[in-house]
CSV table of C-alpha atoms (C1' of nucleotides) in Angstrom, one decimal:
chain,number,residue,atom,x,y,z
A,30,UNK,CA,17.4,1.5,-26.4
A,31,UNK,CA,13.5,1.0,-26.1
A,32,UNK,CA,12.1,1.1,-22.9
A,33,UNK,CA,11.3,-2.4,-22.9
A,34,UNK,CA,15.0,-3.1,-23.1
A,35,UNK,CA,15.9,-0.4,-20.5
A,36,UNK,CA,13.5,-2.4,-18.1
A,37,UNK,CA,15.4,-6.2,-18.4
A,38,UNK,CA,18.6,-4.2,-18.6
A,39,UNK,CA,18.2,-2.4,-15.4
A,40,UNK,CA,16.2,-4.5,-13.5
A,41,UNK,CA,13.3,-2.0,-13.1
A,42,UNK,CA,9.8,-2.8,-15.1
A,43,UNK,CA,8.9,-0.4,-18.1
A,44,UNK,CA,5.8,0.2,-15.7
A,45,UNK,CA,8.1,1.5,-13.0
A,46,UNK,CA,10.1,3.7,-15.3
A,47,UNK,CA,7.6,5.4,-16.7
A,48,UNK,CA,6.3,5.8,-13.1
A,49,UNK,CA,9.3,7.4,-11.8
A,50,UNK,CA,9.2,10.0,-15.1
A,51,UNK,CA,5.7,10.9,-13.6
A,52,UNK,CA,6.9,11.6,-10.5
A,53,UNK,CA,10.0,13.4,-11.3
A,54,UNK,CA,12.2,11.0,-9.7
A,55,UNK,CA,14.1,10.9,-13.0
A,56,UNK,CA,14.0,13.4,-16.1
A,57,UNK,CA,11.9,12.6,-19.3
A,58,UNK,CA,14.1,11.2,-21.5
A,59,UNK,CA,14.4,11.4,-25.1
A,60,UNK,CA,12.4,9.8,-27.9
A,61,UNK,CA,12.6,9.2,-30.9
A,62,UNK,CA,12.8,10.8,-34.2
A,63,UNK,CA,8.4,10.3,-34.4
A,64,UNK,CA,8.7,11.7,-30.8
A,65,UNK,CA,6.4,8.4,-29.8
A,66,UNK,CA,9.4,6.2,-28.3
A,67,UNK,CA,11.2,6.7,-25.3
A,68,UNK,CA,14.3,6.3,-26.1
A,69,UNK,CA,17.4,5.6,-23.1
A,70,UNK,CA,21.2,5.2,-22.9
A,71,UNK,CA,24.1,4.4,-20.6
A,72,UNK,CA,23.5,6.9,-18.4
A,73,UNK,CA,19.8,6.4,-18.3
A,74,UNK,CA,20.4,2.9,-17.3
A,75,UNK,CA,22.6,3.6,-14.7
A,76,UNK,CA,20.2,5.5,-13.2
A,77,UNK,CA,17.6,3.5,-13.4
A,78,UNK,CA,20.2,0.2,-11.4
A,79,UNK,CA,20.7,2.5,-8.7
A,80,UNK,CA,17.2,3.4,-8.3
A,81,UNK,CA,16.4,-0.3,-8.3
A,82,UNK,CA,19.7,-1.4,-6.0
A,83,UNK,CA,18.1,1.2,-3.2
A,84,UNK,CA,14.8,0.2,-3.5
A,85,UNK,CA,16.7,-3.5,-2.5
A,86,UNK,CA,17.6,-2.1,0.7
A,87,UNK,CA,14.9,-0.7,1.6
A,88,UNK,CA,14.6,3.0,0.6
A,89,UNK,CA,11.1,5.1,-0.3
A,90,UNK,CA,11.0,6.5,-3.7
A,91,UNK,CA,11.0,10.3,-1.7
A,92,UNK,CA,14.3,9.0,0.1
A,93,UNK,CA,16.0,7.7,-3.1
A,94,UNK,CA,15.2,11.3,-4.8
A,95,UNK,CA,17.4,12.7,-2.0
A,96,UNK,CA,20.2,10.1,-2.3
A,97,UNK,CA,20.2,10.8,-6.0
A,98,UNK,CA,20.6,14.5,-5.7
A,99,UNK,CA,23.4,13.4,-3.3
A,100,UNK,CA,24.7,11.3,-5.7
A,101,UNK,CA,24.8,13.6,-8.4
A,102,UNK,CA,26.3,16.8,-5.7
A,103,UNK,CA,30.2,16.3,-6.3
A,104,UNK,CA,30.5,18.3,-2.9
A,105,UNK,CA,27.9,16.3,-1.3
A,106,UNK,CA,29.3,15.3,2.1
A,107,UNK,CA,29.1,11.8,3.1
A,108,UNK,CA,27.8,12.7,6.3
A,109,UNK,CA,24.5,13.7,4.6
A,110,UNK,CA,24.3,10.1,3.0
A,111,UNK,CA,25.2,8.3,6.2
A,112,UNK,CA,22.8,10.1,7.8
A,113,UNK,CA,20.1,9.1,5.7
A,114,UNK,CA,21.6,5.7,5.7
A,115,UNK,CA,20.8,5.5,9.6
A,116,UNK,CA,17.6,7.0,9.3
A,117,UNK,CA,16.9,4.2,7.3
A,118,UNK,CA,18.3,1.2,9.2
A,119,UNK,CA,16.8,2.8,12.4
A,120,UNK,CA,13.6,2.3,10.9
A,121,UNK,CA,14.3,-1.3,9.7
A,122,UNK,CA,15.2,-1.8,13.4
A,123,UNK,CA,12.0,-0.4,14.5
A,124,UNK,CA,10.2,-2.4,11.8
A,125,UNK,CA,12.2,-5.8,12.4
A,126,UNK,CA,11.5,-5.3,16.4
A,127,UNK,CA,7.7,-5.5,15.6
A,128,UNK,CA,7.3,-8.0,13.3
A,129,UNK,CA,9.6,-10.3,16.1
A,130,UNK,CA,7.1,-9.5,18.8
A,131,UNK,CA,4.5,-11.0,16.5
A,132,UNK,CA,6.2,-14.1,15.7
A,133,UNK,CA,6.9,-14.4,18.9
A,134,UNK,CA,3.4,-13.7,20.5
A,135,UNK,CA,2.4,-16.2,17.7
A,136,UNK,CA,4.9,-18.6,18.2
A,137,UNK,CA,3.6,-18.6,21.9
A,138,UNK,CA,0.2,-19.1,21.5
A,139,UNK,CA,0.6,-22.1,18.0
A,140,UNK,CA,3.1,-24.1,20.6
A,141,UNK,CA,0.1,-23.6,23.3
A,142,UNK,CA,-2.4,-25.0,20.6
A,143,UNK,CA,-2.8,-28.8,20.6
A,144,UNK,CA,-3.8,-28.9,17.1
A,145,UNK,CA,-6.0,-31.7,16.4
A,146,UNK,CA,-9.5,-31.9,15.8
A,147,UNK,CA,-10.7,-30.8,19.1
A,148,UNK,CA,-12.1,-27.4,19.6
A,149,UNK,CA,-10.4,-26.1,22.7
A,150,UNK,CA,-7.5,-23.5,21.5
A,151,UNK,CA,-5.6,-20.9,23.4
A,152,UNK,CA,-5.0,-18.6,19.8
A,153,UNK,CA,-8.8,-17.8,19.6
A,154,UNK,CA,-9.0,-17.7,23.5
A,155,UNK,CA,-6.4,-14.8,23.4
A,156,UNK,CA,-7.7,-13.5,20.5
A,157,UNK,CA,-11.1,-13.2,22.2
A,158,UNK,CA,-9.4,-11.5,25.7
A,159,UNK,CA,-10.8,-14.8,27.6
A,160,UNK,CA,-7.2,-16.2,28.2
A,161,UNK,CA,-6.8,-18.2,31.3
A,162,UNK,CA,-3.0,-17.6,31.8
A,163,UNK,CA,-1.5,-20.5,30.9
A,164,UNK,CA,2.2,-20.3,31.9
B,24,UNK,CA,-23.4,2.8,22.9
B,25,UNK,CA,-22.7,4.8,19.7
B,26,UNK,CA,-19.8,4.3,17.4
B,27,UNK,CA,-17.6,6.6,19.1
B,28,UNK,CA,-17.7,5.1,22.2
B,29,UNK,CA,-17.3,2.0,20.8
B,30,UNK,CA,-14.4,3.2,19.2
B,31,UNK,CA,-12.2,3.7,22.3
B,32,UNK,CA,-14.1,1.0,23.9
B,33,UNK,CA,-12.3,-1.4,22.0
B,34,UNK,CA,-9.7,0.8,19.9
B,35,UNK,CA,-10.6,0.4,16.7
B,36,UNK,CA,-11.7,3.7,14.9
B,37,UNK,CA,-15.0,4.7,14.0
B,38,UNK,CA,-13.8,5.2,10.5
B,39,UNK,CA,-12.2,1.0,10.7
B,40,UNK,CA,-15.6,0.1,12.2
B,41,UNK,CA,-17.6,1.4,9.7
B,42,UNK,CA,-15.0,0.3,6.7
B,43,UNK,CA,-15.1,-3.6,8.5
B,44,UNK,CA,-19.0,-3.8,8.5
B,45,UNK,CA,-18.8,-2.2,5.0
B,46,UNK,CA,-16.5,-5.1,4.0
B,47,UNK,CA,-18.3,-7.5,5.7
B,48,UNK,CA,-15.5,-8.4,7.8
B,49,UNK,CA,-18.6,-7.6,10.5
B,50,UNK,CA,-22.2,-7.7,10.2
B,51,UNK,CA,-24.4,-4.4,10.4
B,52,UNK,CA,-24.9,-3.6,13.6
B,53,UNK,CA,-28.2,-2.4,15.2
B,54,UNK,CA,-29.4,1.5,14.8
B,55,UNK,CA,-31.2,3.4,17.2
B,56,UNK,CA,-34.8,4.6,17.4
B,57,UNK,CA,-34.5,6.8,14.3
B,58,UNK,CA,-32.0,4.8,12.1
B,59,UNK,CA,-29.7,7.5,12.1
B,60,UNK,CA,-26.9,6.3,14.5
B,61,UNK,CA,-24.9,2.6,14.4
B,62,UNK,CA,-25.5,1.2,18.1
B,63,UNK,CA,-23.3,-1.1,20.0
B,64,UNK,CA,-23.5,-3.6,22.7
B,65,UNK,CA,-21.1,-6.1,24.6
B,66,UNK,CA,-20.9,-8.7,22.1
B,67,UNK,CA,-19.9,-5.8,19.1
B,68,UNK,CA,-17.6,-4.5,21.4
B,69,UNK,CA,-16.2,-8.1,21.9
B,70,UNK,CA,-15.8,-8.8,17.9
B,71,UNK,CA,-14.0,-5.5,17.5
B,72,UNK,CA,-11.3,-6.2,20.3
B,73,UNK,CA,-10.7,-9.9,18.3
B,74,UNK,CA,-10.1,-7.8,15.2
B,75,UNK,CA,-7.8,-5.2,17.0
B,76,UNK,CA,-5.7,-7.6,19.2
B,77,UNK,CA,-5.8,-10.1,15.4
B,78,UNK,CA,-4.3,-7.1,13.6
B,79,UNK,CA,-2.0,-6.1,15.7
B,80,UNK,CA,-0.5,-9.6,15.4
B,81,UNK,CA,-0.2,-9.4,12.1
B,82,UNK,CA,-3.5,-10.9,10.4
B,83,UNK,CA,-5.0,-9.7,7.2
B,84,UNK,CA,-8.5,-8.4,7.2
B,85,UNK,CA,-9.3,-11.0,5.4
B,86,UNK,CA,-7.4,-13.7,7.4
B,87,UNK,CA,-9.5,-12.0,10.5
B,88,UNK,CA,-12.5,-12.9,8.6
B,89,UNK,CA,-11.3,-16.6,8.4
B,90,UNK,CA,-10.4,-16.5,12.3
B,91,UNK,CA,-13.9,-14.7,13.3
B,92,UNK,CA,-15.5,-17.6,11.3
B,93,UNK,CA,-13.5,-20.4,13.0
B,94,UNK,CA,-13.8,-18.3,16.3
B,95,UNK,CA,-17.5,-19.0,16.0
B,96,UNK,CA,-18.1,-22.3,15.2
B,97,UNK,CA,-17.8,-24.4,18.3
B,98,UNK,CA,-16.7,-27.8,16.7
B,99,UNK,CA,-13.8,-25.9,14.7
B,100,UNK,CA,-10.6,-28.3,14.9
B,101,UNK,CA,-8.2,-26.0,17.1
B,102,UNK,CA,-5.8,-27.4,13.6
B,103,UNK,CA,-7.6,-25.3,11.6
B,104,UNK,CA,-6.6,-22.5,14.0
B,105,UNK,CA,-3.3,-23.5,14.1
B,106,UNK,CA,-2.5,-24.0,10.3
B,107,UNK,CA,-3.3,-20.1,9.7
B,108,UNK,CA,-1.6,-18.9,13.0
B,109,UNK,CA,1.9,-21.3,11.7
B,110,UNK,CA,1.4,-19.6,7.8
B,111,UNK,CA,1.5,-16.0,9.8
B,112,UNK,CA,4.4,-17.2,11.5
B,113,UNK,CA,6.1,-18.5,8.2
B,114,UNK,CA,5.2,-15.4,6.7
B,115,UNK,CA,6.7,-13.4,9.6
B,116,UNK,CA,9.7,-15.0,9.2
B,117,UNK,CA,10.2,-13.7,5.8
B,118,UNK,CA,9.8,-10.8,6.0
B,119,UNK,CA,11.8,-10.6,9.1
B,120,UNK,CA,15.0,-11.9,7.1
B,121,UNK,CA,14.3,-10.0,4.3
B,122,UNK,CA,14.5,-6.4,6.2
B,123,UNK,CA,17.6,-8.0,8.4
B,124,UNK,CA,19.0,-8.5,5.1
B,125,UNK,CA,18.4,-4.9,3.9
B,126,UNK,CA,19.8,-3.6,7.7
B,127,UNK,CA,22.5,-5.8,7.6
B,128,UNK,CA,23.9,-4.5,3.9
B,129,UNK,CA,23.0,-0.8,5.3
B,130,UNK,CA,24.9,-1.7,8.3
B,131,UNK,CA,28.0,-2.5,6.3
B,132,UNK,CA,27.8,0.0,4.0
B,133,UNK,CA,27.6,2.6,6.7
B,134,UNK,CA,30.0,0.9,8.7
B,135,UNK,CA,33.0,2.4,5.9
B,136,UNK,CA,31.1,5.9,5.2
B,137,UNK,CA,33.4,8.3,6.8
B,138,UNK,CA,30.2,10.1,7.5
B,139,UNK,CA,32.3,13.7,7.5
B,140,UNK,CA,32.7,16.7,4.6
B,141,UNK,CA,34.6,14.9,2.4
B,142,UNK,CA,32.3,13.5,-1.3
B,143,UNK,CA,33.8,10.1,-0.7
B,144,UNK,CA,30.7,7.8,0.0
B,145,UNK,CA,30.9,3.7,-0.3
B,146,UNK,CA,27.3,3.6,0.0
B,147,UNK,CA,26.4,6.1,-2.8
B,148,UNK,CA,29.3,3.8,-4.6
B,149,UNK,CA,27.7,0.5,-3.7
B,150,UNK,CA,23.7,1.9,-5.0
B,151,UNK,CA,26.0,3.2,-8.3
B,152,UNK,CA,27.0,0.2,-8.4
B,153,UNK,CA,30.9,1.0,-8.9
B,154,UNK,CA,32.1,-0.2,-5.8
B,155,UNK,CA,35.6,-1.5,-5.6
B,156,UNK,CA,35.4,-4.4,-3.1
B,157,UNK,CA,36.0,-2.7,0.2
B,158,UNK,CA,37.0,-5.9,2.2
C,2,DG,C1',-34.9,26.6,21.3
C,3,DT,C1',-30.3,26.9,20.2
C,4,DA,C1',-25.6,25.5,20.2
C,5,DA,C1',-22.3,22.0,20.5
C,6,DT,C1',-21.2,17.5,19.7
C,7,DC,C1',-21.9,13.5,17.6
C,8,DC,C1',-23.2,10.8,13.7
C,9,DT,C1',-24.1,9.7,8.6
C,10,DT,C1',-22.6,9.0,3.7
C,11,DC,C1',-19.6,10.0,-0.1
C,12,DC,C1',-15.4,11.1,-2.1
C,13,DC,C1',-10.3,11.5,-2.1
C,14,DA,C1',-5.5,10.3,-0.8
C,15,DT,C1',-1.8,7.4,0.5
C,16,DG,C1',2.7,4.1,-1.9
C,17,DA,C1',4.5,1.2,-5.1
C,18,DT,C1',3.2,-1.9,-8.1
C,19,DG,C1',0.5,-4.6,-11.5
C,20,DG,C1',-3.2,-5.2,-15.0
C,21,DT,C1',-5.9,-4.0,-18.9
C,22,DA,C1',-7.6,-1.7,-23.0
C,23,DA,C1',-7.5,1.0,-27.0
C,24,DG,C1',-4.7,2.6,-30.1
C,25,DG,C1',-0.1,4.2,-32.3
C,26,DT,C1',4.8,2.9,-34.2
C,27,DC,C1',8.3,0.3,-36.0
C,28,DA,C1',11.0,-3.5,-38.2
C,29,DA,C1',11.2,-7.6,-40.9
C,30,DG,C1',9.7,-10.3,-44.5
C,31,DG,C1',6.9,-11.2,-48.6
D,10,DC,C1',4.7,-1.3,-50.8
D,11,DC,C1',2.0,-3.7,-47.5
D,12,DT,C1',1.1,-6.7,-43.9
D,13,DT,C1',2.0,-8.7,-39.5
D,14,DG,C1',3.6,-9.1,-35.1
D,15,DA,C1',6.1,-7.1,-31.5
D,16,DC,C1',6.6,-3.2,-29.1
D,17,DC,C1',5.3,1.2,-27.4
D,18,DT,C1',1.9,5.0,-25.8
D,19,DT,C1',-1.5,7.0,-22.5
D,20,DA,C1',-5.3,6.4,-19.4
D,21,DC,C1',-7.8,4.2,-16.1
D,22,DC,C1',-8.6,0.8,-12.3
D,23,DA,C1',-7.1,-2.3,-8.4
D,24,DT,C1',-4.5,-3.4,-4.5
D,25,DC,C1',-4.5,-2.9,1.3
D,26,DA,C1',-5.7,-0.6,5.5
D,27,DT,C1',-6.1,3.7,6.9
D,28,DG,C1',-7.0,8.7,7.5
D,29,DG,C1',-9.0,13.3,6.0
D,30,DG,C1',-12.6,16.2,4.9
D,31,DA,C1',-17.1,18.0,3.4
D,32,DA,C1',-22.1,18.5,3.7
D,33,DG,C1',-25.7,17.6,6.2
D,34,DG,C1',-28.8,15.1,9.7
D,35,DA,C1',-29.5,13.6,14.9
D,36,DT,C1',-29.0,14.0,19.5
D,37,DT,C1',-28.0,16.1,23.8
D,38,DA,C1',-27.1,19.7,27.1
D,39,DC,C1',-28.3,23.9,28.8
DNA sequence: GTAATCCTTCCCATGATGGTAAGGTCAAGG
DNA sequence: CCTTGACCTTACCATCATGGGAAGGATTAC
């Protein structure tokens, strides 16, 4: 299998692949009898899904290396994977928390905003520190 | 007032101020006697706390620059203001869904890691993608 | 006058991804 | 056997906002 088909087979771009042989995130692979091709197989593609299934949820490339050593560790102990786990959706937490204080400071100031063609609006007052507190 | 000062004056870095007026995001300030050093008064000072308090709501630089504009023309329709404060919101929004989405999944798959010594891992299973269903 | 602190510009790095360009390889069909 | 088109290769650049550092000039305090 080509690297172009390793790409729509595992759901990870031929770019990306090639990427993650740079950084050593997975081993070179074969090629081909001229030595030009990459050249990949089950196990290949396997790797490359869960690489793409944990970028879904969230994890770094560095994190990912970890979880694949983990994966790949038949004595691993799961504590070491949960662990990373809540690392992870500590973060998202942390992450999620931050991006709700800004819709809601957002969502404060567009309801406050008459929006019409007049020039008077509370986003660009706060914005600008000269808010009249308008509660 | 030189850059540092204005730095913590407003709390934007030195090295942000410099990169917005590079940008053009701000205009070149003033320099002193000799040309050397930038030099800052009230109004800078002002611009930069628009652009702090903007990004940390969320606004591109180069939304900012769009806001800045609108914050400076007095017949602006407060419309204008409001359509790119509602896209931020909209945009907020899905992003927010897509990391509860990733928490959520994390959540679940934790939620059945033993998370002791034992190699048994649904979450290393789920990214291998040969989970059994677990429900 | 000297030392310390500040400033300047320029270059590099981040993280994960996409784009492009120049060129090599392979498979199918004539 | 040769051409053509599809695919692959490497190498470089761009993104976005930010920080780091180096080399050197300006200013300020004593």
């Amino acid at each position: 299998m080509n690297i172009g088909e390793a790409a729509s087979a595992s759901g990870v771009s031929a770019k990306m692949i090639r990427y993650y042989e740079e950084i050593g995130l997975i081993s070179p692979v074969q090629r081909n009898g001229s030595g030009a091709y990459r050249v990949y197989g089950a196990a290949e593609i396997h790797h490359l899904r869960f690489i793409r299934r944990a970028r879904d949820l969230g994890f770094s490339v560095q994190e990912i290396g970890a979880l694949l050593k983990l994966w790949q560790d038949r004595n691993r102990a799961s504590a070491d994977v949960k662990a990373i786990a809540q690392e992870k959706i500590a973060a998202l937490e942390i992450k999620i928390a931050e991006l709700e204080a800004m819709r809601k400071a957002l969502q404060h100031l567009a309801a406050h905003c008459h929006g019409d063609l007049r020039p008077d609006c509370p986003i660009l007052d706060d914005l600008a520190g000269t808010t009249r507190d308008f509660h």
